[in-house]
Amino acid sequence: DVKVTQSSRYLVKRTGEKVFLECVQDMDHENMFWYRQDPGLGLRLIYFSYDVKMKEKGDIPEGYSVSREKKERFSLILESASTNQTSMYLCASSPSDGRGNNEQFFGPGTRLTVL
Amino acid sequence: EDKVVQSPLSLVVHEGDTVTLNCSYEVTNFRSLLWYKQEKKAPTFLFMLTSSGIEKKSGRLSSILDKKELFSILNITATQTGDSAIYLCAVDHNTNAGKSTFGDGTTLTVKP
């Protein structure tokens, strides 16, 4: 069974705090993704990574950074949290080309509230 | 700009009804279209479609892709309350990173 785990299900932080969201997958997937999901806005891609130490900006990278030091772990960092970053954050992983379906496997999500 | 549009945004039906969910897209470097179901937590994969006109089926759910008209539909027959969820459509891009563009989702509510 593919497993994608996220470090916290619920998180409450204060404006200006540095926030780390961790994601770990156990299927040796090359690709990993961070999304945020807000009502009426669907899933919006923040950053993704196709290899260790490689990262690419998604559609809404402002205010976020990422780190991928190991293949199985992809971290999302909010350098200085703001109230408009209150959201559900979903991590996902997928294998690279030629290794089966292209579907992404999602973690359970972290609901972050910034006060 | 890549775009995936789902309709309707929400739908309320009664058990036993048949529903059709729509997904249209305008993307560069199309590789495949995927449908996901999201209940309370993480989206889970339903179907991947790469070729026009070939129906994919799983129980009461089926889906088909039209690459000429750039859309896909997801059908659910004899709906049950357990089908209540957000249904997400995503288009996978032909890049090494496996990037997908998601639609906003259709929220389906099935009443007993």
PDB file of C-alpha atoms in Angstrom:
ATOM      1  CA  ASP A   1       0.000   0.000   0.000  1.00  0.00           C
ATOM      2  CA  VAL A   2       1.321   3.389  -0.979  1.00  0.00           C
ATOM      3  CA  LYS A   3       1.643   5.597   1.996  1.00  0.00           C
ATOM      4  CA  VAL A   4       2.047   9.331   2.067  1.00  0.00           C
ATOM      5  CA  THR A   5       2.133  10.761   5.541  1.00  0.00           C
ATOM      6  CA  GLN A   6       2.085  14.336   6.739  1.00  0.00           C
ATOM      7  CA  SER A   7       3.493  15.430  10.059  1.00  0.00           C
ATOM      8  CA  SER A   8       0.354  17.055  11.468  1.00  0.00           C
ATOM      9  CA  ARG A   9      -3.368  16.836  10.780  1.00  0.00           C
ATOM     10  CA  TYR A  10      -4.130  20.157  12.460  1.00  0.00           C
ATOM     11  CA  LEU A  11      -1.828  23.062  13.193  1.00  0.00           C
ATOM     12  CA  VAL A  12      -2.455  26.484  14.710  1.00  0.00           C
ATOM     13  CA  LYS A  13       0.229  29.146  14.378  1.00  0.00           C
ATOM     14  CA  ARG A  14       0.540  32.874  14.940  1.00  0.00           C
ATOM     15  CA  THR A  15       1.197  35.515  12.301  1.00  0.00           C
ATOM     16  CA  GLY A  16       4.921  35.873  11.662  1.00  0.00           C
ATOM     17  CA  GLU A  17       5.875  32.403  12.883  1.00  0.00           C
ATOM     18  CA  LYS A  18       7.991  30.082  10.752  1.00  0.00           C
ATOM     19  CA  VAL A  19       6.040  26.944   9.896  1.00  0.00           C
ATOM     20  CA  PHE A  20       7.343  23.582   8.674  1.00  0.00           C
ATOM     21  CA  LEU A  21       5.050  21.033   7.064  1.00  0.00           C
ATOM     22  CA  GLU A  22       6.642  17.645   6.513  1.00  0.00           C
ATOM     23  CA  CYS A  23       5.661  14.982   4.014  1.00  0.00           C
ATOM     24  CA  VAL A  24       7.089  11.470   3.730  1.00  0.00           C
ATOM     25  CA  GLN A  25       6.322   8.791   1.119  1.00  0.00           C
ATOM     26  CA  ASP A  26       7.392   5.171   1.247  1.00  0.00           C
ATOM     27  CA  MET A  27       7.050   4.153  -2.426  1.00  0.00           C
ATOM     28  CA  ASP A  28      10.357   5.415  -3.779  1.00  0.00           C
ATOM     29  CA  HIS A  29       8.535   7.978  -5.938  1.00  0.00           C
ATOM     30  CA  GLU A  30      10.599  10.548  -7.801  1.00  0.00           C
ATOM     31  CA  ASN A  31       7.947  13.273  -7.935  1.00  0.00           C
ATOM     32  CA  MET A  32       6.510  15.070  -4.953  1.00  0.00           C
ATOM     33  CA  PHE A  33       4.047  17.969  -4.758  1.00  0.00           C
ATOM     34  CA  TRP A  34       2.608  20.493  -2.329  1.00  0.00           C
ATOM     35  CA  TYR A  35      -0.898  21.875  -2.892  1.00  0.00           C
ATOM     36  CA  ARG A  36      -3.235  24.059  -0.962  1.00  0.00           C
ATOM     37  CA  GLN A  37      -6.966  23.531  -1.143  1.00  0.00           C
ATOM     38  CA  ASP A  38      -9.476  26.275  -0.429  1.00  0.00           C
ATOM     39  CA  PRO A  39     -13.270  26.188  -0.890  1.00  0.00           C
ATOM     40  CA  GLY A  40     -14.210  27.017  -4.468  1.00  0.00           C
ATOM     41  CA  LEU A  41     -10.596  27.178  -5.622  1.00  0.00           C
ATOM     42  CA  GLY A  42      -9.757  23.506  -6.044  1.00  0.00           C
ATOM     43  CA  LEU A  43      -6.192  22.272  -5.626  1.00  0.00           C
ATOM     44  CA  ARG A  44      -3.533  24.851  -6.385  1.00  0.00           C
ATOM     45  CA  LEU A  45       0.058  23.752  -6.859  1.00  0.00           C
ATOM     46  CA  ILE A  46       2.586  25.543  -4.659  1.00  0.00           C
ATOM     47  CA  TYR A  47       5.842  23.723  -5.440  1.00  0.00           C
ATOM     48  CA  PHE A  48       6.903  20.383  -6.826  1.00  0.00           C
ATOM     49  CA  SER A  49      10.076  18.352  -7.033  1.00  0.00           C
ATOM     50  CA  TYR A  50      11.156  15.671  -9.475  1.00  0.00           C
ATOM     51  CA  ASP A  51      14.382  14.647  -7.753  1.00  0.00           C
ATOM     52  CA  VAL A  52      16.397  15.162  -4.608  1.00  0.00           C
ATOM     53  CA  LYS A  53      17.445  18.799  -4.207  1.00  0.00           C
ATOM     54  CA  MET A  54      15.424  19.758  -7.317  1.00  0.00           C
ATOM     55  CA  LYS A  55      12.414  22.031  -6.998  1.00  0.00           C
ATOM     56  CA  GLU A  56      10.102  23.897  -9.329  1.00  0.00           C
ATOM     57  CA  LYS A  57       7.611  26.661  -8.620  1.00  0.00           C
ATOM     58  CA  GLY A  58       3.996  25.839  -9.116  1.00  0.00           C
ATOM     59  CA  ASP A  59       1.176  28.300  -9.630  1.00  0.00           C
ATOM     60  CA  ILE A  60       1.246  30.042  -6.241  1.00  0.00           C
ATOM     61  CA  PRO A  61       4.779  29.873  -4.747  1.00  0.00           C
ATOM     62  CA  GLU A  62       4.793  33.316  -3.128  1.00  0.00           C
ATOM     63  CA  GLY A  63       5.313  33.158   0.613  1.00  0.00           C
ATOM     64  CA  TYR A  64       6.466  29.527   0.529  1.00  0.00           C
ATOM     65  CA  SER A  65       9.701  27.610   0.082  1.00  0.00           C
ATOM     66  CA  VAL A  66      10.484  23.888  -0.042  1.00  0.00           C
ATOM     67  CA  SER A  67      13.268  21.481   0.751  1.00  0.00           C
ATOM     68  CA  ARG A  68      13.985  18.016  -0.583  1.00  0.00           C
ATOM     69  CA  GLU A  69      17.166  16.652   0.961  1.00  0.00           C
ATOM     70  CA  LYS A  70      16.081  13.002   0.767  1.00  0.00           C
ATOM     71  CA  LYS A  71      14.018  11.248  -1.866  1.00  0.00           C
ATOM     72  CA  GLU A  72      11.246  10.254   0.523  1.00  0.00           C
ATOM     73  CA  ARG A  73      10.821  13.611   2.254  1.00  0.00           C
ATOM     74  CA  PHE A  74       9.477  16.917   0.945  1.00  0.00           C
ATOM     75  CA  SER A  75       9.081  19.846   3.291  1.00  0.00           C
ATOM     76  CA  LEU A  76       7.015  22.987   2.840  1.00  0.00           C
ATOM     77  CA  ILE A  77       8.166  26.073   4.720  1.00  0.00           C
ATOM     78  CA  LEU A  78       6.220  29.207   5.467  1.00  0.00           C
ATOM     79  CA  GLU A  79       8.960  31.700   6.360  1.00  0.00           C
ATOM     80  CA  SER A  80       6.604  34.142   8.041  1.00  0.00           C
ATOM     81  CA  ALA A  81       3.061  32.844   8.292  1.00  0.00           C
ATOM     82  CA  SER A  82       0.200  35.167   7.413  1.00  0.00           C
ATOM     83  CA  THR A  83      -3.554  34.836   7.917  1.00  0.00           C
ATOM     84  CA  ASN A  84      -4.127  34.365   4.170  1.00  0.00           C
ATOM     85  CA  GLN A  85      -2.107  31.155   4.387  1.00  0.00           C
ATOM     86  CA  THR A  86      -4.816  29.553   6.489  1.00  0.00           C
ATOM     87  CA  SER A  87      -5.766  26.556   4.375  1.00  0.00           C
ATOM     88  CA  MET A  88      -5.700  22.795   3.890  1.00  0.00           C
ATOM     89  CA  TYR A  89      -2.274  21.682   2.669  1.00  0.00           C
ATOM     90  CA  LEU A  90      -2.012  18.447   0.718  1.00  0.00           C
ATOM     91  CA  CYS A  91       1.171  16.624  -0.173  1.00  0.00           C
ATOM     92  CA  ALA A  92       1.297  14.100  -3.016  1.00  0.00           C
ATOM     93  CA  SER A  93       3.795  11.846  -4.755  1.00  0.00           C
ATOM     94  CA  SER A  94       3.939  10.011  -8.057  1.00  0.00           C
ATOM     95  CA  PRO A  95       6.383   7.805  -9.905  1.00  0.00           C
ATOM     96  CA  SER A  96       8.326   9.161 -12.848  1.00  0.00           C
ATOM     97  CA  ASP A  97       7.503   8.301 -16.468  1.00  0.00           C
ATOM     98  CA  GLY A  98       7.126   4.712 -17.498  1.00  0.00           C
ATOM     99  CA  ARG A  99       6.431   3.349 -14.049  1.00  0.00           C
ATOM    100  CA  GLY A 100       2.700   2.822 -14.387  1.00  0.00           C
ATOM    101  CA  ASN A 101      -0.222   5.179 -14.062  1.00  0.00           C
ATOM    102  CA  ASN A 102       0.523   8.833 -13.618  1.00  0.00           C
ATOM    103  CA  GLU A 103      -1.815   9.218 -10.677  1.00  0.00           C
ATOM    104  CA  GLN A 104      -0.709  11.099  -7.637  1.00  0.00           C
ATOM    105  CA  PHE A 105      -0.980   9.568  -4.180  1.00  0.00           C
ATOM    106  CA  PHE A 106      -2.073  12.043  -1.563  1.00  0.00           C
ATOM    107  CA  GLY A 107      -1.380  12.428   2.110  1.00  0.00           C
ATOM    108  CA  PRO A 108      -4.235  13.052   4.588  1.00  0.00           C
ATOM    109  CA  GLY A 109      -3.688  16.815   4.583  1.00  0.00           C
ATOM    110  CA  THR A 110      -2.720  19.368   7.212  1.00  0.00           C
ATOM    111  CA  ARG A 111      -5.286  21.965   8.165  1.00  0.00           C
ATOM    112  CA  LEU A 112      -3.283  25.047   9.069  1.00  0.00           C
ATOM    113  CA  THR A 113      -4.842  27.989  10.859  1.00  0.00           C
ATOM    114  CA  VAL A 114      -2.827  31.198  11.176  1.00  0.00           C
ATOM    115  CA  LEU A 115      -4.116  33.585  13.838  1.00  0.00           C
TER     116      LEU A 115
ATOM    117  CA  GLU B   1      -2.462  29.547 -19.367  1.00  0.00           C
ATOM    118  CA  ASP B   2      -3.480  25.956 -18.624  1.00  0.00           C
ATOM    119  CA  LYS B   3      -7.084  25.611 -17.564  1.00  0.00           C
ATOM    120  CA  VAL B   4      -9.316  22.782 -16.343  1.00  0.00           C
ATOM    121  CA  VAL B   5     -12.991  23.608 -15.816  1.00  0.00           C
ATOM    122  CA  GLN B   6     -15.456  21.340 -14.078  1.00  0.00           C
ATOM    123  CA  SER B   7     -19.224  21.590 -14.079  1.00  0.00           C
ATOM    124  CA  PRO B   8     -21.448  21.714 -12.251  1.00  0.00           C
ATOM    125  CA  LEU B   9     -19.648  23.023  -9.170  1.00  0.00           C
ATOM    126  CA  SER B  10     -22.164  21.277  -6.948  1.00  0.00           C
ATOM    127  CA  LEU B  11     -24.982  18.815  -7.379  1.00  0.00           C
ATOM    128  CA  VAL B  12     -27.614  17.343  -5.064  1.00  0.00           C
ATOM    129  CA  VAL B  13     -29.376  14.130  -6.087  1.00  0.00           C
ATOM    130  CA  HIS B  14     -31.319  11.305  -4.468  1.00  0.00           C
ATOM    131  CA  GLU B  15     -30.183   7.736  -4.105  1.00  0.00           C
ATOM    132  CA  GLY B  16     -30.713   5.787  -7.295  1.00  0.00           C
ATOM    133  CA  ASP B  17     -30.267   8.774  -9.600  1.00  0.00           C
ATOM    134  CA  THR B  18     -27.677   8.813 -12.378  1.00  0.00           C
ATOM    135  CA  VAL B  19     -25.280  11.745 -12.544  1.00  0.00           C
ATOM    136  CA  THR B  20     -22.884  13.069 -15.161  1.00  0.00           C
ATOM    137  CA  LEU B  21     -19.949  15.251 -14.178  1.00  0.00           C
ATOM    138  CA  ASN B  22     -18.131  17.306 -16.777  1.00  0.00           C
ATOM    139  CA  CYS B  23     -14.526  18.339 -17.234  1.00  0.00           C
ATOM    140  CA  SER B  24     -13.202  20.493 -20.058  1.00  0.00           C
ATOM    141  CA  TYR B  25      -9.587  21.488 -20.501  1.00  0.00           C
ATOM    142  CA  GLU B  26      -7.184  23.720 -22.362  1.00  0.00           C
ATOM    143  CA  VAL B  27      -3.623  22.699 -21.618  1.00  0.00           C
ATOM    144  CA  THR B  28      -0.304  22.520 -23.390  1.00  0.00           C
ATOM    145  CA  ASN B  29       1.450  19.168 -23.611  1.00  0.00           C
ATOM    146  CA  PHE B  30      -1.544  17.006 -22.686  1.00  0.00           C
ATOM    147  CA  ARG B  31      -0.615  13.500 -21.602  1.00  0.00           C
ATOM    148  CA  SER B  32      -3.606  12.123 -19.722  1.00  0.00           C
ATOM    149  CA  LEU B  33      -6.713  13.099 -17.800  1.00  0.00           C
ATOM    150  CA  LEU B  34      -7.332  11.739 -14.326  1.00  0.00           C
ATOM    151  CA  TRP B  35     -10.368  11.627 -12.069  1.00  0.00           C
ATOM    152  CA  TYR B  36     -10.097  11.562  -8.278  1.00  0.00           C
ATOM    153  CA  LYS B  37     -12.655  11.210  -5.500  1.00  0.00           C
ATOM    154  CA  GLN B  38     -12.181  13.184  -2.294  1.00  0.00           C
ATOM    155  CA  GLU B  39     -14.236  12.344   0.757  1.00  0.00           C
ATOM    156  CA  LYS B  40     -13.235  13.775   4.092  1.00  0.00           C
ATOM    157  CA  LYS B  41      -9.505  13.520   3.593  1.00  0.00           C
ATOM    158  CA  ALA B  42      -7.121  12.873   0.722  1.00  0.00           C
ATOM    159  CA  PRO B  43      -8.171  12.528  -2.927  1.00  0.00           C
ATOM    160  CA  THR B  44      -8.039   8.956  -4.161  1.00  0.00           C
ATOM    161  CA  PHE B  45      -7.514   7.920  -7.754  1.00  0.00           C
ATOM    162  CA  LEU B  46     -10.448   6.713  -9.877  1.00  0.00           C
ATOM    163  CA  PHE B  47      -9.470   6.662 -13.550  1.00  0.00           C
ATOM    164  CA  MET B  48      -6.768   7.670 -15.964  1.00  0.00           C
ATOM    165  CA  LEU B  49      -7.730   8.358 -19.585  1.00  0.00           C
ATOM    166  CA  THR B  50      -5.292   8.797 -22.410  1.00  0.00           C
ATOM    167  CA  SER B  51      -7.182   7.810 -25.572  1.00  0.00           C
ATOM    168  CA  SER B  52     -10.380   9.219 -27.013  1.00  0.00           C
ATOM    169  CA  GLY B  53     -13.510   7.124 -27.069  1.00  0.00           C
ATOM    170  CA  ILE B  54     -12.364   4.302 -24.787  1.00  0.00           C
ATOM    171  CA  GLU B  55     -14.601   3.991 -21.761  1.00  0.00           C
ATOM    172  CA  LYS B  56     -13.073   3.133 -18.427  1.00  0.00           C
ATOM    173  CA  LYS B  57     -15.401   1.412 -15.999  1.00  0.00           C
ATOM    174  CA  SER B  58     -15.312   0.491 -12.346  1.00  0.00           C
ATOM    175  CA  GLY B  59     -18.566  -0.770 -10.873  1.00  0.00           C
ATOM    176  CA  ARG B  60     -21.167   1.982 -11.153  1.00  0.00           C
ATOM    177  CA  LEU B  61     -18.607   4.565 -12.271  1.00  0.00           C
ATOM    178  CA  SER B  62     -17.467   5.091 -15.835  1.00  0.00           C
ATOM    179  CA  SER B  63     -15.556   7.756 -17.693  1.00  0.00           C
ATOM    180  CA  ILE B  64     -14.676   8.677 -21.245  1.00  0.00           C
ATOM    181  CA  LEU B  65     -12.400  11.189 -22.928  1.00  0.00           C
ATOM    182  CA  ASP B  66     -12.876  13.241 -26.108  1.00  0.00           C
ATOM    183  CA  LYS B  67      -9.492  14.645 -27.169  1.00  0.00           C
ATOM    184  CA  LYS B  68     -10.936  16.447 -30.166  1.00  0.00           C
ATOM    185  CA  GLU B  69     -13.472  18.429 -28.145  1.00  0.00           C
ATOM    186  CA  LEU B  70     -11.162  18.544 -25.093  1.00  0.00           C
ATOM    187  CA  PHE B  71     -13.500  17.180 -22.444  1.00  0.00           C
ATOM    188  CA  SER B  72     -14.237  14.198 -20.295  1.00  0.00           C
ATOM    189  CA  ILE B  73     -17.306  12.992 -18.422  1.00  0.00           C
ATOM    190  CA  LEU B  74     -17.646  10.902 -15.306  1.00  0.00           C
ATOM    191  CA  ASN B  75     -20.898   8.962 -14.961  1.00  0.00           C
ATOM    192  CA  ILE B  76     -22.229   7.452 -11.767  1.00  0.00           C
ATOM    193  CA  THR B  77     -25.287   5.222 -12.051  1.00  0.00           C
ATOM    194  CA  ALA B  78     -27.612   4.159  -9.225  1.00  0.00           C
ATOM    195  CA  THR B  79     -26.000   6.644  -6.848  1.00  0.00           C
ATOM    196  CA  GLN B  80     -25.606   5.802  -3.166  1.00  0.00           C
ATOM    197  CA  THR B  81     -25.007   8.058  -0.155  1.00  0.00           C
ATOM    198  CA  GLY B  82     -21.407   6.789  -0.109  1.00  0.00           C
ATOM    199  CA  ASP B  83     -20.849   8.489  -3.459  1.00  0.00           C
ATOM    200  CA  SER B  84     -21.140  11.874  -1.740  1.00  0.00           C
ATOM    201  CA  ALA B  85     -17.740  13.515  -2.233  1.00  0.00           C
ATOM    202  CA  ILE B  86     -15.812  16.086  -4.194  1.00  0.00           C
ATOM    203  CA  TYR B  87     -14.867  14.760  -7.626  1.00  0.00           C
ATOM    204  CA  LEU B  88     -11.680  16.251  -9.016  1.00  0.00           C
ATOM    205  CA  CYS B  89     -10.549  16.260 -12.622  1.00  0.00           C
ATOM    206  CA  ALA B  90      -6.843  16.758 -13.385  1.00  0.00           C
ATOM    207  CA  VAL B  91      -4.834  16.951 -16.567  1.00  0.00           C
ATOM    208  CA  ASP B  92      -1.359  15.478 -16.463  1.00  0.00           C
ATOM    209  CA  HIS B  93       1.281  17.368 -18.430  1.00  0.00           C
ATOM    210  CA  ASN B  94       3.837  15.718 -20.637  1.00  0.00           C
ATOM    211  CA  THR B  95       6.810  16.676 -18.491  1.00  0.00           C
ATOM    212  CA  ASN B  96       9.257  14.674 -16.452  1.00  0.00           C
ATOM    213  CA  ALA B  97       7.892  16.030 -13.209  1.00  0.00           C
ATOM    214  CA  GLY B  98       4.400  14.614 -13.628  1.00  0.00           C
ATOM    215  CA  LYS B  99       2.794  17.972 -12.972  1.00  0.00           C
ATOM    216  CA  SER B 100      -1.019  18.084 -13.051  1.00  0.00           C
ATOM    217  CA  THR B 101      -3.477  20.944 -13.357  1.00  0.00           C
ATOM    218  CA  PHE B 102      -6.617  20.409 -11.293  1.00  0.00           C
ATOM    219  CA  GLY B 103     -10.121  21.707 -11.794  1.00  0.00           C
ATOM    220  CA  ASP B 104     -12.094  23.229  -8.928  1.00  0.00           C
ATOM    221  CA  GLY B 105     -14.026  20.025  -8.351  1.00  0.00           C
ATOM    222  CA  THR B 106     -17.697  19.048  -8.318  1.00  0.00           C
ATOM    223  CA  THR B 107     -19.276  18.536  -4.908  1.00  0.00           C
ATOM    224  CA  LEU B 108     -21.809  15.736  -5.142  1.00  0.00           C
ATOM    225  CA  THR B 109     -24.337  15.191  -2.383  1.00  0.00           C
ATOM    226  CA  VAL B 110     -26.499  12.074  -2.539  1.00  0.00           C
ATOM    227  CA  LYS B 111     -29.548  12.191  -0.258  1.00  0.00           C
ATOM    228  CA  PRO B 112     -31.247   9.021   1.016  1.00  0.00           C
TER     229      PRO B 112
END
